[in-house]
Short mmCIF file of C-alpha atoms and ligand atoms in Angstrom, two decimals:
data_model
loop_
_atom_site.label_atom_id
_atom_site.label_comp_id
_atom_site.label_asym_id
_atom_site.label_seq_id
_atom_site.Cartn_x
_atom_site.Cartn_y
_atom_site.Cartn_z
CA UNK R 1 -15.70 6.59 8.58
CA UNK R 2 -12.07 8.08 9.57
CA UNK R 3 -9.92 8.27 6.98
CA UNK R 4 -6.24 9.09 7.53
CA UNK R 5 -4.04 10.22 4.43
CA UNK R 6 -0.20 9.85 4.66
CA UNK R 7 1.44 12.06 2.74
CA UNK R 8 5.03 13.21 1.93
CA UNK R 9 6.24 14.52 -1.74
CA UNK R 10 10.00 15.26 -2.43
CA UNK R 11 10.40 14.93 -6.27
CA UNK R 12 9.27 13.05 -9.41
CA UNK R 13 6.73 13.78 -11.37
CA UNK R 14 3.50 11.39 -10.46
CA UNK R 15 2.82 13.17 -7.71
CA UNK R 16 3.53 16.78 -8.31
CA UNK R 17 -0.05 17.73 -8.25
CA UNK R 18 -0.54 16.64 -4.70
CA UNK R 19 -1.83 17.38 -2.25
CA UNK R 20 -3.63 20.24 -3.82
CA UNK R 21 -5.22 17.53 -6.51
CA UNK R 22 -7.05 16.12 -2.89
CA UNK R 23 -9.19 19.53 -3.05
CA UNK R 24 -12.47 18.58 -1.80
CA UNK R 25 -11.64 15.62 0.19
CA UNK R 26 -8.93 17.05 2.76
CA UNK R 27 -11.67 19.48 3.73
CA UNK R 28 -13.65 16.68 4.72
CA UNK R 29 -14.34 16.55 8.73
CA UNK R 30 -13.76 12.56 8.68
CA UNK R 31 -10.50 13.22 6.69
CA UNK R 32 -6.73 13.47 8.35
CA UNK R 33 -3.69 14.57 6.72
CA UNK R 34 -0.49 13.35 7.98
CA UNK R 35 2.22 15.21 6.24
CA UNK R 36 6.16 15.79 5.94
CA UNK R 37 7.09 18.35 4.10
CA UNK R 38 3.85 20.14 2.57
CA UNK R 39 4.52 23.75 3.58
CA UNK R 40 1.02 24.65 2.66
CA UNK R 41 -0.58 22.50 5.38
CA UNK R 42 -3.90 23.09 5.95
CA UNK R 43 -4.32 23.64 9.98
CA UNK R 44 -6.20 20.52 10.43
CA UNK R 45 -3.28 18.41 9.61
CA UNK R 46 -0.59 16.68 11.42
CA UNK R 47 3.28 15.95 11.25
CA UNK R 48 4.47 12.78 10.00
CA UNK R 49 7.15 11.42 12.30
CA UNK R 50 9.89 9.46 10.86
CA UNK R 51 10.57 5.87 12.27
CA UNK R 52 13.58 4.93 13.90
CA UNK R 53 16.30 3.28 11.74
CA UNK R 54 16.71 0.54 14.17
CA UNK R 55 12.83 -0.87 13.17
CA UNK R 56 13.99 -1.22 9.70
CA UNK R 57 16.43 -3.41 10.87
CA UNK R 58 14.19 -5.93 12.34
CA UNK R 59 12.87 -6.50 8.29
CA UNK R 60 15.92 -5.45 6.36
CA UNK R 61 19.92 -6.26 6.48
CA UNK R 62 22.11 -3.52 7.93
CA UNK R 63 24.19 -3.80 4.63
CA UNK R 64 21.29 -3.36 2.53
CA UNK R 65 20.19 -0.05 5.02
CA UNK R 66 23.49 1.02 4.28
CA UNK R 67 22.95 0.56 0.46
CA UNK R 68 19.89 2.62 0.87
CA UNK R 69 21.58 5.50 2.54
CA UNK R 70 23.85 6.04 -0.30
CA UNK R 71 21.29 6.15 -2.99
CA UNK R 72 20.73 9.31 -1.92
CA UNK R 73 16.94 8.67 -1.77
CA UNK R 74 17.34 7.47 2.40
CA UNK R 75 15.26 10.06 3.87
CA UNK R 76 12.14 9.48 1.30
CA UNK R 77 12.58 6.06 1.52
CA UNK R 78 12.22 6.39 5.27
CA UNK R 79 9.07 8.68 5.04
CA UNK R 80 7.49 6.36 2.83
CA UNK R 81 8.14 3.47 5.38
CA UNK R 82 6.90 5.75 8.29
CA UNK R 83 3.48 6.72 6.12
CA UNK R 84 2.59 2.64 6.11
CA UNK R 85 4.29 2.27 9.50
CA UNK R 86 1.88 5.32 11.24
CA UNK R 87 -1.14 4.20 9.33
CA UNK R 88 -1.16 0.91 10.47
CA UNK R 89 -0.50 1.90 14.19
CA UNK R 90 -3.12 4.60 14.40
CA UNK R 91 -5.80 2.24 12.34
CA UNK R 92 -4.89 -0.36 15.25
CA UNK R 93 -5.49 2.26 18.04
CA UNK R 94 -8.99 3.41 16.46
CA UNK R 95 -7.78 6.68 15.96
CA UNK R 96 -8.95 6.20 11.98
CA UNK R 97 -10.71 3.42 10.32
CA UNK R 98 -8.98 3.39 7.11
CA UNK R 99 -5.70 5.46 5.27
CA UNK R 100 -3.98 5.67 2.15
CA UNK R 101 -0.38 5.91 2.01
CA UNK R 102 1.60 7.80 -0.81
CA UNK R 103 4.89 6.87 -1.27
CA UNK R 104 7.92 8.42 -3.43
CA UNK R 105 9.27 4.66 -3.15
CA UNK R 106 7.33 1.95 -3.03
CA UNK R 107 7.46 -1.67 -1.59
CA UNK R 108 6.98 -4.62 -2.88
CA UNK R 109 10.23 -5.19 -4.84
CA UNK R 110 12.22 -4.53 -1.63
CA UNK R 111 13.26 -7.44 0.36
CA UNK R 112 15.08 -8.47 3.50
CA UNK R 113 18.75 -8.03 1.81
CA UNK R 114 17.68 -6.48 -1.51
CA UNK R 115 15.84 -3.95 -3.59
CA UNK R 116 14.98 -1.97 -6.78
CA UNK R 117 12.82 -1.42 -9.24
CA UNK R 118 11.29 2.12 -7.18
CA UNK R 119 11.56 0.13 -3.95
CA UNK R 120 13.79 0.22 -0.75
CA UNK R 121 11.99 -0.37 2.25
CA UNK R 122 9.04 -3.16 2.34
CA UNK R 123 6.59 -0.53 4.42
CA UNK R 124 3.80 -3.26 5.37
CA UNK R 125 6.24 -5.80 6.21
CA UNK R 126 7.95 -3.12 8.78
CA UNK R 127 4.15 -2.30 9.86
CA UNK R 128 3.36 -5.90 10.66
CA UNK R 129 6.38 -6.27 12.62
CA UNK R 130 5.62 -2.91 14.49
CA UNK R 131 1.52 -3.91 15.18
CA UNK R 132 2.39 -7.25 16.71
CA UNK R 133 5.82 -5.63 18.49
CA UNK R 134 3.30 -2.89 19.98
CA UNK R 135 0.12 -4.61 20.13
CA UNK R 136 0.18 -8.20 19.66
CA UNK R 137 -1.86 -8.08 16.67
CA UNK R 138 -1.96 -11.54 15.35
CA UNK R 139 -3.12 -12.04 11.41
CA UNK R 140 -2.64 -9.71 8.56
CA UNK R 141 -3.21 -9.71 4.95
CA UNK R 142 -2.09 -8.32 2.12
CA UNK R 143 -3.20 -8.36 -1.37
CA UNK R 144 -1.09 -6.88 -4.69
CA UNK R 145 -2.70 -5.65 -7.74
CA UNK R 146 0.82 -3.80 -8.70
CA UNK R 147 1.19 -5.10 -12.38
CA UNK R 148 4.96 -6.67 -11.28
CA UNK R 149 5.45 -9.80 -8.80
CA UNK R 150 5.83 -8.47 -5.31
CA UNK R 151 9.67 -10.28 -4.88
CA UNK R 152 10.60 -8.45 -1.82
CA UNK R 153 7.27 -9.06 0.19
CA UNK R 154 7.02 -12.85 -1.13
CA UNK R 155 10.59 -13.42 0.02
CA UNK R 156 10.30 -11.40 3.46
CA UNK R 157 6.85 -13.25 4.40
CA UNK R 158 7.56 -16.67 2.95
CA UNK R 159 8.11 -18.75 6.56
CA UNK R 160 5.26 -16.73 8.42
CA UNK R 161 2.37 -18.42 8.01
CA UNK R 162 0.19 -15.46 10.02
CA UNK R 163 0.20 -13.04 6.85
CA UNK R 164 -1.88 -13.78 3.81
CA UNK R 165 -0.13 -12.50 0.59
CA UNK R 166 -2.34 -12.88 -2.31
CA UNK R 167 -0.59 -11.61 -5.37
CA UNK R 168 -1.60 -10.66 -8.82
CA UNK R 169 1.16 -10.23 -11.43
CA UNK R 170 2.56 -12.28 -14.15
CA UNK R 171 3.77 -15.65 -12.42
CA UNK R 172 1.72 -18.61 -13.20
CA UNK R 173 -0.44 -19.86 -10.09
CA UNK R 174 1.51 -21.00 -7.19
CA UNK R 175 0.81 -21.97 -3.03
CA UNK R 176 2.68 -21.96 -0.12
CA UNK R 177 2.29 -21.17 3.24
CA UNK R 178 -0.37 -18.57 2.77
CA UNK R 179 1.38 -16.87 0.11
CA UNK R 180 -0.27 -17.03 -3.23
CA UNK R 181 0.63 -15.75 -6.83
CA UNK R 182 -2.82 -15.45 -9.09
CA UNK R 183 -1.56 -15.32 -13.15
CA UNK R 184 -2.98 -12.53 -14.72
CA UNK R 185 -2.85 -12.43 -18.31
CA UNK R 186 -1.96 -9.52 -20.51
CA UNK R 187 -5.04 -7.94 -22.30
CA UNK R 188 -7.29 -8.96 -19.35
CA UNK R 189 -10.59 -7.18 -19.15
CA UNK R 190 -11.80 -5.12 -15.71
CA UNK R 191 -14.30 -7.40 -15.36
CA UNK R 192 -12.33 -10.71 -15.86
CA UNK R 193 -9.69 -9.37 -13.38
CA UNK R 194 -12.81 -8.09 -10.64
CA UNK R 195 -13.78 -11.90 -10.78
CA UNK R 196 -10.68 -13.17 -10.61
CA UNK R 197 -10.26 -11.11 -7.26
CA UNK R 198 -13.62 -11.90 -5.75
CA UNK R 199 -12.98 -15.74 -6.81
CA UNK R 200 -9.12 -15.98 -5.73
CA UNK R 201 -9.22 -13.26 -3.13
CA UNK R 202 -12.50 -12.96 -1.05
CA UNK R 203 -12.47 -16.79 0.08
CA UNK R 204 -9.13 -16.74 1.24
CA UNK R 205 -9.74 -13.69 3.17
CA UNK R 206 -12.86 -14.70 4.75
CA UNK R 207 -11.14 -17.73 5.94
CA UNK R 208 -7.92 -16.86 7.31
CA UNK R 209 -9.80 -13.78 9.12
CA UNK R 210 -6.70 -11.13 9.40
CA UNK R 211 -7.14 -8.26 11.73
CA UNK R 212 -5.49 -5.81 8.78
CA UNK R 213 -5.60 -5.75 5.26
CA UNK R 214 -3.18 -4.15 3.40
CA UNK R 215 -3.42 -3.03 -0.50
CA UNK R 216 -0.41 -3.00 -2.53
CA UNK R 217 -1.96 -1.11 -4.69
CA UNK R 218 -0.11 -0.03 -8.34
CA UNK R 219 -1.74 1.52 -11.00
CA UNK R 220 0.94 0.90 -13.44
CA UNK R 221 -1.31 -2.21 -14.92
CA UNK R 222 -3.53 0.88 -16.70
CA UNK R 223 -3.71 1.08 -20.26
CA UNK R 224 -0.90 3.54 -21.73
CA UNK R 225 1.43 2.80 -18.45
CA UNK R 226 4.60 0.72 -18.51
CA UNK R 227 3.13 -2.48 -17.04
CA UNK R 228 -0.11 -2.12 -19.50
CA UNK R 229 -1.73 -5.55 -19.18
CA UNK R 230 -5.11 -3.69 -20.36
CA UNK R 231 -6.96 -2.55 -17.31
CA UNK R 232 -8.88 1.08 -17.81
CA UNK R 233 -8.74 3.58 -14.95
CA UNK R 234 -11.95 3.03 -13.44
CA UNK R 235 -10.99 -0.64 -13.14
CA UNK R 236 -9.24 0.67 -10.18
CA UNK R 237 -11.98 2.52 -8.41
CA UNK R 238 -14.22 -0.44 -8.83
CA UNK R 239 -11.27 -2.93 -7.28
CA UNK R 240 -11.15 -0.24 -3.88
CA UNK R 241 -15.20 -0.22 -3.56
CA UNK R 242 -15.17 -4.26 -3.76
CA UNK R 243 -11.67 -4.35 -1.22
CA UNK R 244 -13.51 -1.51 1.27
CA UNK R 245 -16.55 -3.96 1.10
CA UNK R 246 -14.59 -7.05 2.23
CA UNK R 247 -12.39 -4.94 4.60
CA UNK R 248 -15.80 -4.17 6.56
CA UNK R 249 -16.89 -7.32 6.47
CA UNK R 250 -13.76 -8.94 7.78
CA UNK R 251 -11.37 -6.93 9.83
CA UNK R 252 -13.80 -3.88 11.21
CA UNK R 253 -12.85 -2.00 8.18
CA UNK R 254 -9.08 -1.82 8.94
CA UNK R 255 -8.08 -0.91 5.51
CA UNK R 256 -4.50 0.59 4.62
CA UNK R 257 -3.93 1.36 0.83
CA UNK R 258 -0.05 1.71 0.01
CA UNK R 259 0.70 3.50 -3.38
CA UNK R 260 3.22 1.58 -5.37
CA UNK R 261 3.49 1.18 -9.20
CA UNK R 262 2.61 3.70 -11.38
CA UNK R 263 3.96 6.78 -13.44
CA UNK R 264 1.75 8.91 -15.30
CA UNK R 265 0.79 12.23 -13.59
CA UNK R 266 -2.38 12.11 -15.19
CA UNK R 267 -3.70 8.84 -13.71
CA UNK R 268 -2.42 9.78 -10.30
CA UNK R 269 -4.45 12.96 -10.61
CA UNK R 270 -7.68 11.02 -11.88
CA UNK R 271 -7.59 8.19 -9.50
CA UNK R 272 -5.96 8.94 -6.03
CA UNK R 273 -8.81 11.31 -5.13
CA UNK R 274 -11.59 8.96 -6.28
CA UNK R 275 -9.43 6.13 -4.47
CA UNK R 276 -9.32 8.23 -1.24
CA UNK R 277 -13.38 9.31 -1.80
CA UNK R 278 -14.40 5.49 -1.44
CA UNK R 279 -12.12 5.22 1.78
CA UNK R 280 -13.69 8.09 3.16
CA UNK R 281 -17.27 7.22 2.36
CA UNK R 282 -19.99 6.74 5.26
ZN1 ZN Q 1 4.32 -2.83 -10.80
ZN1 ZN Q 2 3.09 -11.86 -7.83
#
């Protein structure tokens, strides 16, 4: 497996130790780092090119893009989205098999005309648009296991039957036009959550046959996090293994993990290298 890592870091606590915390992973010959700013790049790394603002207008309204520009986080938001778009393109072209995207500003609360909750641009939606336009890709799936409902992703893709979106969140169960909410109760155990994913997601993925699988991965549902629903840290690593397995089976391993919620620096240091190691396993 060839694994791409798309990284940028500007500010904030949780990613303060990266990319140094990826020591032992970056040295692997099947791992490639794409990086926007990091001054002490390993010699094997590549530049992360920004995307053009024009591509944003395919998904987001010009007024909203202008509002984001005025927040002072525009460049970081652009590079966060750029990581997801480049990861999708390079995975499609076969330059890599799967990818992990660090985001300073996540995806799933960014809709066509609104944003919030630390999300500015919807990287997965933009990447799907780019894959369609550039390569004629047709079918996509997004699984969302951030603790909160992905209102932006749901809104953007509501009318789009060729994107399966399965969101595990606080909402009651519902399903319309290949958009699915699966209710996750507070105080759930790792085992029950994994069982729910197997039941609710895997059969849908196998029937839907996406060409690429995106994972909006937040660890904010971990014990002691701001979205604590009772999960242990190791849950995320187990889930990563299961999702990689299903991506290998149904979409030739094309699997893109996009970092979403989660704030703790210690959990980031513990989890992110382990989740990337799952991608990079032979
Ligand atoms: Zn969240
Ligand atoms: Zn949801």
